Amino acid sequence: MTVVEARKSTATMLGRQFALTVALLLSLILGGVAGCNTAGAPPAEPKTGREWLERMAEAYRTATSYADAGEVRRKFVLAGKAQDELYNFAVSFERPGKLRLQAYEAHVVCDGTKFRAVIDNYPDQLLERPAPAKITTQEVYSDPLLFQTIIQGVASGSLQLALLVDQSPLTPILDGSDVPETLGTETIDGHPCQGVKMVRPDGKLVFWIDKKTFVLRRAEYPVDELERELKRMGETKDVTMVADFKGATLGGTIDPLAFKLEPPASARVLAKFELIARPEPLSPLLGKKVTDFHFTTLDGKKVTAEMLRGKVVVLDFWATWCGPCFENLPKLNVVDGRYKGNDKIAIYAVSIDTPLAKSPPTKQVSTGGASADPGVSDDEVQAAFRRAQLNIPILRDLEQKARTAFGVEKIPNMFILGPDGTVEDHEVGVNPDLAVDLPLRLDKLLAGQSLQQDAIRRHEQRVREYENQFKTEQGSQPALERATIAPKSTPVTLKLKPAWNVNSLKEPGNVLTYLEGGLPVIQVHDGWKKVVELGTDGKVVAEHPLTMPSDVEEGIVTYLHTTIDGEGRRWFVGGASTRQQVHVFDQQWKRTLSYPQEKSAGGIADAQLGDLDGDGKLELNVGYYDVVGVQNVSLEGKRNWSVRSITNVFRIAVTNPDPSKRRGLLCTNDRGTVVLVNAQGQETPPVTVGNRFVRAIYAEDIDDDGQQDLLAITATAPGHDTLVGLDAGGRETWNYPLPVGLQGHPAIEMVTYGKLVGSTGQWVVAAGDGSIHILNIDGTPIDRFNYGSALAGIGVVPGEKPLLVVSHGAGVEAWTIEK
């Protein structure tokens, strides 16, 4: 059993062990019992642990609203390997009937009119029903699958929700506990907090309660039973599980957008979640021969397609981090034992884990609930099978043949090949009946019969079962239309003070800001072939006409990206979406390269400069629409490598350097995934962000702490965007829906960043309706306001008095911001 499987298989046990589950069950069964808060005015400051808990419960019970950007982090070291898992655990709430709950894979939103929910693992389903008069735990958890998804999460149900709506939330929390003890004071997110410890049968539970507002800012969960479970799998230490309720606020104003849910465009509206998920499509290789592949045994020997010719072959693709794989593998182990000694059948478990790097690897984006490692050794692969008591022969895919030869995108993924190498059967996902029906298929092949029609019929039957479960029609696609410009408004928490206004530009466009010699520089596009440099006082410093090739169509630049090389020289790259060339300029704005010379079918989507190989020299990295993929090119125009397997590359971002000074590229594409390509042009398995379609990715160190901050723009349909924060493992840490509608200026670079407020940086985002959104790194909204016109560009000018620069049809304006 893998670490990830342990998370899944012990989730129910963990849900039971934590008394939060008891709270939810008591609410469901009893509808709440008498409150335990004492009457009368509370003392100025509680003295005992019990009094602190009661004041906390009273603060939640009487609050008109609540919001946080909560998350749960579970960390441990198992068999010498550190694991770090992060999960959504956020709530926004407004009495009596508005709620936004994000817990693990579940997303629940009630706007007072409709109660809606989606679950990441069931992207084709949208739960929708009339909103209740008021939010209760009974209402939220009334759907069995939704209840199961949340309760079986690592920290069980939503503690914040229980505190807000249950009549007696402390009763189950304190069930079986010793007398609560006060601990010392600890500062959390800048707030002095009082610690309260409860020793319970399942271990120690600690709450950190804000000493001023009595809001709960952190909960340290019991881990005794989790530690015992992990120890069965190997040496275990440093086990912790902590919920941080970032930005937790009682009684504050909540943006109405918090109670909006943009479901996947393909989702069907249901009154109840159904357990059947959409079947994965059959491989297009069905009925075709696959002859160009080879894998490697754990002792280094190659197993080739030619060596397997004449045998019926089962290839089951898996990985050590894949929990569902370990639901299938024990069943395959039974089948393998049945055919041991039969030289006409070969059954292999093919690990697609990244091999252990011999030198420090490029930082990778991982998949799944647990952190992916830069490499997995043969011993670790073998240990995973040993823990699960599996004896299937193991092969390793050291050259990504699973992807290139078999087109594997998801695991578990099983192919059955006939004696001549023809793909006779294919199956993706967990099959609970595998131990029974796989021998029937293999015996049929041994008898000289084909499985291809059986595979097609089986898949068609599963599709019919899936479609028959729905009783309502799928909603229509949203119309493709420009956003309606919202009426001008002022910020809620920040103050804008005009700094200057420039109206001499004929066609103001994107804004590019950076530091040069410690001084801020502002570059603003004026049409397609000129950049105007402005001073921090708004005066024109210089105009930079962009000399272009003779081809009029290709001489267009609507965006610019910039960076410096190893010698401190600045370079720029610019282009326009779908154009056939991008252009590189030196620090004197002389065009030094237009690339490529040949034309592609779809044109270029994005280009970035970066020193991927760590030699101090920049390279040009180009992402294409259509089938060209990604290319890495020297600034002399020599192509270093090309990755054609990633189609329709919408946007690319350059990662931070690893210890060997090498960088990689994060690429979004037409599958809605993020693919990391390293400095040598090697790609890693694609990362999915729940059920979201990722169309753009940004990788910046916005608070100068040396750590890369990742922001994705995800879309359910054109103009239906959501900002999603990602951790280093590619997992969603927060999300923020943007107003619906397409940009009035399609070429706008809608995301920038900088230190507008305080010492840490913020994301600044322009939406299609002319609104500007300012968010902290953790996704906490700082403010939003409507500019009153379509936006053409935004930028943040660094300095002691930072500026927000906005370009629009009437000119360019700069604003100072004060709290």
PDB file of C-alpha atoms in Angstrom, residues 256-398:
ATOM      1  CA  PRO A 256     -21.039  38.661  -3.299  1.00  0.00           C
ATOM      2  CA  LEU A 257     -18.846  36.804  -5.782  1.00  0.00           C
ATOM      3  CA  ALA A 258     -17.879  34.480  -2.953  1.00  0.00           C
ATOM      4  CA  PHE A 259     -21.342  32.970  -3.223  1.00  0.00           C
ATOM      5  CA  LYS A 260     -21.177  32.354  -6.959  1.00  0.00           C
ATOM      6  CA  LEU A 261     -20.287  28.982  -8.437  1.00  0.00           C
ATOM      7  CA  GLU A 262     -19.238  28.517 -12.042  1.00  0.00           C
ATOM      8  CA  PRO A 263     -19.664  24.779 -12.679  1.00  0.00           C
ATOM      9  CA  PRO A 264     -17.963  22.951 -15.533  1.00  0.00           C
ATOM     10  CA  ALA A 265     -19.665  23.766 -18.808  1.00  0.00           C
ATOM     11  CA  SER A 266     -20.369  20.088 -19.435  1.00  0.00           C
ATOM     12  CA  ALA A 267     -21.926  19.417 -16.021  1.00  0.00           C
ATOM     13  CA  ARG A 268     -25.433  17.987 -15.827  1.00  0.00           C
ATOM     14  CA  VAL A 269     -27.780  19.410 -13.206  1.00  0.00           C
ATOM     15  CA  LEU A 270     -28.879  16.814 -10.656  1.00  0.00           C
ATOM     16  CA  ALA A 271     -30.892  16.786  -7.470  1.00  0.00           C
ATOM     17  CA  LYS A 272     -28.531  14.154  -6.091  1.00  0.00           C
ATOM     18  CA  PHE A 273     -24.958  13.109  -6.871  1.00  0.00           C
ATOM     19  CA  GLU A 274     -24.605   9.772  -8.614  1.00  0.00           C
ATOM     20  CA  LEU A 275     -21.703   7.433  -7.939  1.00  0.00           C
ATOM     21  CA  ILE A 276     -21.054   6.397 -11.542  1.00  0.00           C
ATOM     22  CA  ALA A 277     -18.325   8.483 -13.167  1.00  0.00           C
ATOM     23  CA  ARG A 278     -17.989   9.016 -16.932  1.00  0.00           C
ATOM     24  CA  PRO A 279     -16.067   6.103 -18.466  1.00  0.00           C
ATOM     25  CA  GLU A 280     -12.679   6.931 -19.930  1.00  0.00           C
ATOM     26  CA  PRO A 281     -12.533   6.519 -23.721  1.00  0.00           C
ATOM     27  CA  LEU A 282     -10.986   3.443 -25.271  1.00  0.00           C
ATOM     28  CA  SER A 283      -7.501   3.856 -26.660  1.00  0.00           C
ATOM     29  CA  PRO A 284      -7.339   4.705 -30.387  1.00  0.00           C
ATOM     30  CA  LEU A 285      -4.712   1.933 -30.520  1.00  0.00           C
ATOM     31  CA  LEU A 286      -7.398  -0.741 -30.110  1.00  0.00           C
ATOM     32  CA  GLY A 287      -6.993  -3.136 -33.039  1.00  0.00           C
ATOM     33  CA  LYS A 288      -3.594  -1.714 -33.971  1.00  0.00           C
ATOM     34  CA  LYS A 289      -0.124  -3.182 -33.464  1.00  0.00           C
ATOM     35  CA  VAL A 290       2.249  -1.542 -30.996  1.00  0.00           C
ATOM     36  CA  THR A 291       5.744  -2.726 -31.801  1.00  0.00           C
ATOM     37  CA  ASP A 292       8.065   0.129 -30.810  1.00  0.00           C
ATOM     38  CA  PHE A 293       8.409  -0.023 -27.034  1.00  0.00           C
ATOM     39  CA  HIS A 294      10.726  -1.344 -24.375  1.00  0.00           C
ATOM     40  CA  PHE A 295      10.831  -1.280 -20.586  1.00  0.00           C
ATOM     41  CA  THR A 296      13.454  -2.210 -17.995  1.00  0.00           C
ATOM     42  CA  THR A 297      13.450  -4.754 -15.174  1.00  0.00           C
ATOM     43  CA  LEU A 298      14.626  -3.774 -11.700  1.00  0.00           C
ATOM     44  CA  ASP A 299      17.927  -5.531 -12.365  1.00  0.00           C
ATOM     45  CA  GLY A 300      18.534  -3.424 -15.483  1.00  0.00           C
ATOM     46  CA  LYS A 301      17.532  -5.819 -18.268  1.00  0.00           C
ATOM     47  CA  LYS A 302      15.453  -4.601 -21.199  1.00  0.00           C
ATOM     48  CA  VAL A 303      12.121  -6.145 -22.117  1.00  0.00           C
ATOM     49  CA  THR A 304      11.256  -5.277 -25.709  1.00  0.00           C
ATOM     50  CA  ALA A 305       8.196  -5.697 -27.897  1.00  0.00           C
ATOM     51  CA  GLU A 306      10.085  -8.223 -29.981  1.00  0.00           C
ATOM     52  CA  MET A 307      10.900 -10.328 -26.897  1.00  0.00           C
ATOM     53  CA  LEU A 308       7.169 -10.492 -26.052  1.00  0.00           C
ATOM     54  CA  ARG A 309       6.041 -11.501 -29.518  1.00  0.00           C
ATOM     55  CA  GLY A 310       4.093 -14.767 -29.469  1.00  0.00           C
ATOM     56  CA  LYS A 311       2.714 -14.140 -25.967  1.00  0.00           C
ATOM     57  CA  VAL A 312      -0.514 -12.689 -24.633  1.00  0.00           C
ATOM     58  CA  VAL A 313       0.745  -9.635 -22.732  1.00  0.00           C
ATOM     59  CA  VAL A 314      -0.874  -7.616 -19.932  1.00  0.00           C
ATOM     60  CA  LEU A 315       0.756  -4.227 -19.261  1.00  0.00           C
ATOM     61  CA  ASP A 316      -0.672  -2.448 -16.220  1.00  0.00           C
ATOM     62  CA  PHE A 317       0.724   1.096 -15.897  1.00  0.00           C
ATOM     63  CA  TRP A 318       0.955   2.375 -12.302  1.00  0.00           C
ATOM     64  CA  ALA A 319       3.002   4.620  -9.987  1.00  0.00           C
ATOM     65  CA  THR A 320       3.976   4.586  -6.317  1.00  0.00           C
ATOM     66  CA  TRP A 321       1.933   7.757  -5.684  1.00  0.00           C
ATOM     67  CA  CYS A 322      -1.269   6.452  -7.336  1.00  0.00           C
ATOM     68  CA  GLY A 323      -3.849   5.320  -4.768  1.00  0.00           C
ATOM     69  CA  PRO A 324      -6.365   3.855  -7.267  1.00  0.00           C
ATOM     70  CA  CYS A 325      -3.559   1.768  -8.789  1.00  0.00           C
ATOM     71  CA  PHE A 326      -3.300  -0.114  -5.521  1.00  0.00           C
ATOM     72  CA  GLU A 327      -6.991  -0.959  -5.676  1.00  0.00           C
ATOM     73  CA  ASN A 328      -6.401  -2.746  -8.997  1.00  0.00           C
ATOM     74  CA  LEU A 329      -2.995  -4.310  -8.359  1.00  0.00           C
ATOM     75  CA  PRO A 330      -4.064  -6.843  -5.693  1.00  0.00           C
ATOM     76  CA  LYS A 331      -6.663  -8.181  -8.126  1.00  0.00           C
ATOM     77  CA  LEU A 332      -4.066  -8.352 -10.898  1.00  0.00           C
ATOM     78  CA  ASN A 333      -1.795 -10.151  -8.430  1.00  0.00           C
ATOM     79  CA  VAL A 334      -4.411 -12.891  -8.114  1.00  0.00           C
ATOM     80  CA  VAL A 335      -4.585 -13.263 -11.890  1.00  0.00           C
ATOM     81  CA  ASP A 336      -0.800 -13.325 -12.177  1.00  0.00           C
ATOM     82  CA  GLY A 337      -0.627 -16.149  -9.643  1.00  0.00           C
ATOM     83  CA  ARG A 338      -3.152 -18.146 -11.624  1.00  0.00           C
ATOM     84  CA  TYR A 339      -1.031 -18.043 -14.791  1.00  0.00           C
ATOM     85  CA  LYS A 340       2.409 -18.534 -13.206  1.00  0.00           C
ATOM     86  CA  GLY A 341       4.333 -21.054 -15.259  1.00  0.00           C
ATOM     87  CA  ASN A 342       2.291 -20.436 -18.416  1.00  0.00           C
ATOM     88  CA  ASP A 343       4.876 -19.311 -20.959  1.00  0.00           C
ATOM     89  CA  LYS A 344       2.166 -18.091 -23.328  1.00  0.00           C
ATOM     90  CA  ILE A 345       1.149 -15.257 -20.980  1.00  0.00           C
ATOM     91  CA  ALA A 346       3.239 -12.369 -19.617  1.00  0.00           C
ATOM     92  CA  ILE A 347       1.797 -10.023 -16.992  1.00  0.00           C
ATOM     93  CA  TYR A 348       3.752  -6.931 -15.974  1.00  0.00           C
ATOM     94  CA  ALA A 349       3.183  -3.968 -13.668  1.00  0.00           C
ATOM     95  CA  VAL A 350       4.911  -1.069 -15.451  1.00  0.00           C
ATOM     96  CA  SER A 351       5.949   1.758 -13.117  1.00  0.00           C
ATOM     97  CA  ILE A 352       5.835   5.199 -14.706  1.00  0.00           C
ATOM     98  CA  ASP A 353       7.535   6.801 -11.686  1.00  0.00           C
ATOM     99  CA  THR A 354      10.268   9.258 -12.615  1.00  0.00           C
ATOM    100  CA  PRO A 355      13.607   7.462 -12.201  1.00  0.00           C
ATOM    101  CA  LEU A 356      15.921   8.694  -9.481  1.00  0.00           C
ATOM    102  CA  ALA A 357      17.991  11.564 -10.851  1.00  0.00           C
ATOM    103  CA  LYS A 358      21.768  11.217 -10.848  1.00  0.00           C
ATOM    104  CA  SER A 359      22.172  14.989 -10.505  1.00  0.00           C
ATOM    105  CA  PRO A 360      19.960  17.622  -8.857  1.00  0.00           C
ATOM    106  CA  PRO A 361      16.785  17.639 -10.969  1.00  0.00           C
ATOM    107  CA  THR A 362      14.779  20.540 -12.235  1.00  0.00           C
ATOM    108  CA  LYS A 363      12.039  21.417  -9.768  1.00  0.00           C
ATOM    109  CA  GLN A 364       8.959  19.495 -10.796  1.00  0.00           C
ATOM    110  CA  VAL A 365       5.266  20.056 -10.474  1.00  0.00           C
ATOM    111  CA  SER A 366       3.763  16.946  -8.921  1.00  0.00           C
ATOM    112  CA  THR A 367       0.418  15.208  -9.148  1.00  0.00           C
ATOM    113  CA  GLY A 368      -2.004  13.747  -6.681  1.00  0.00           C
ATOM    114  CA  GLY A 369      -2.617  14.516  -3.030  1.00  0.00           C
ATOM    115  CA  ALA A 370       0.946  13.931  -1.890  1.00  0.00           C
ATOM    116  CA  SER A 371       4.115  15.648  -2.952  1.00  0.00           C
ATOM    117  CA  ALA A 372       5.873  14.043  -5.912  1.00  0.00           C
ATOM    118  CA  ASP A 373       9.598  13.451  -5.460  1.00  0.00           C
ATOM    119  CA  PRO A 374      12.219  14.415  -8.026  1.00  0.00           C
ATOM    120  CA  GLY A 375      12.865  10.715  -8.558  1.00  0.00           C
ATOM    121  CA  VAL A 376      11.949   7.259  -7.287  1.00  0.00           C
ATOM    122  CA  SER A 377      14.578   4.569  -6.878  1.00  0.00           C
ATOM    123  CA  ASP A 378      14.194   0.901  -7.778  1.00  0.00           C
ATOM    124  CA  ASP A 379      14.294   0.065  -4.072  1.00  0.00           C
ATOM    125  CA  GLU A 380      11.370   2.400  -3.424  1.00  0.00           C
ATOM    126  CA  VAL A 381       9.360   0.862  -6.265  1.00  0.00           C
ATOM    127  CA  GLN A 382      10.065  -2.611  -4.887  1.00  0.00           C
ATOM    128  CA  ALA A 383       9.234  -1.491  -1.333  1.00  0.00           C
ATOM    129  CA  ALA A 384       5.810  -0.262  -2.473  1.00  0.00           C
ATOM    130  CA  PHE A 385       5.029  -3.750  -3.812  1.00  0.00           C
ATOM    131  CA  ARG A 386       6.441  -5.414  -0.718  1.00  0.00           C
ATOM    132  CA  ARG A 387       4.218  -3.355   1.586  1.00  0.00           C
ATOM    133  CA  ALA A 388       1.173  -4.246  -0.541  1.00  0.00           C
ATOM    134  CA  GLN A 389       2.263  -7.932  -0.663  1.00  0.00           C
ATOM    135  CA  LEU A 390       2.357  -7.994  -4.458  1.00  0.00           C
ATOM    136  CA  ASN A 391       4.418 -10.412  -6.546  1.00  0.00           C
ATOM    137  CA  ILE A 392       3.680  -9.215 -10.081  1.00  0.00           C
ATOM    138  CA  PRO A 393       6.824  -8.778 -12.191  1.00  0.00           C
ATOM    139  CA  ILE A 394       7.787  -5.078 -12.229  1.00  0.00           C
ATOM    140  CA  LEU A 395       9.060  -3.109 -15.206  1.00  0.00           C
ATOM    141  CA  ARG A 396      10.144   0.524 -15.219  1.00  0.00           C
ATOM    142  CA  ASP A 397       9.356   3.016 -17.965  1.00  0.00           C
ATOM    143  CA  LEU A 398      12.612   4.950 -18.115  1.00  0.00           C
TER     144      LEU A 398
END
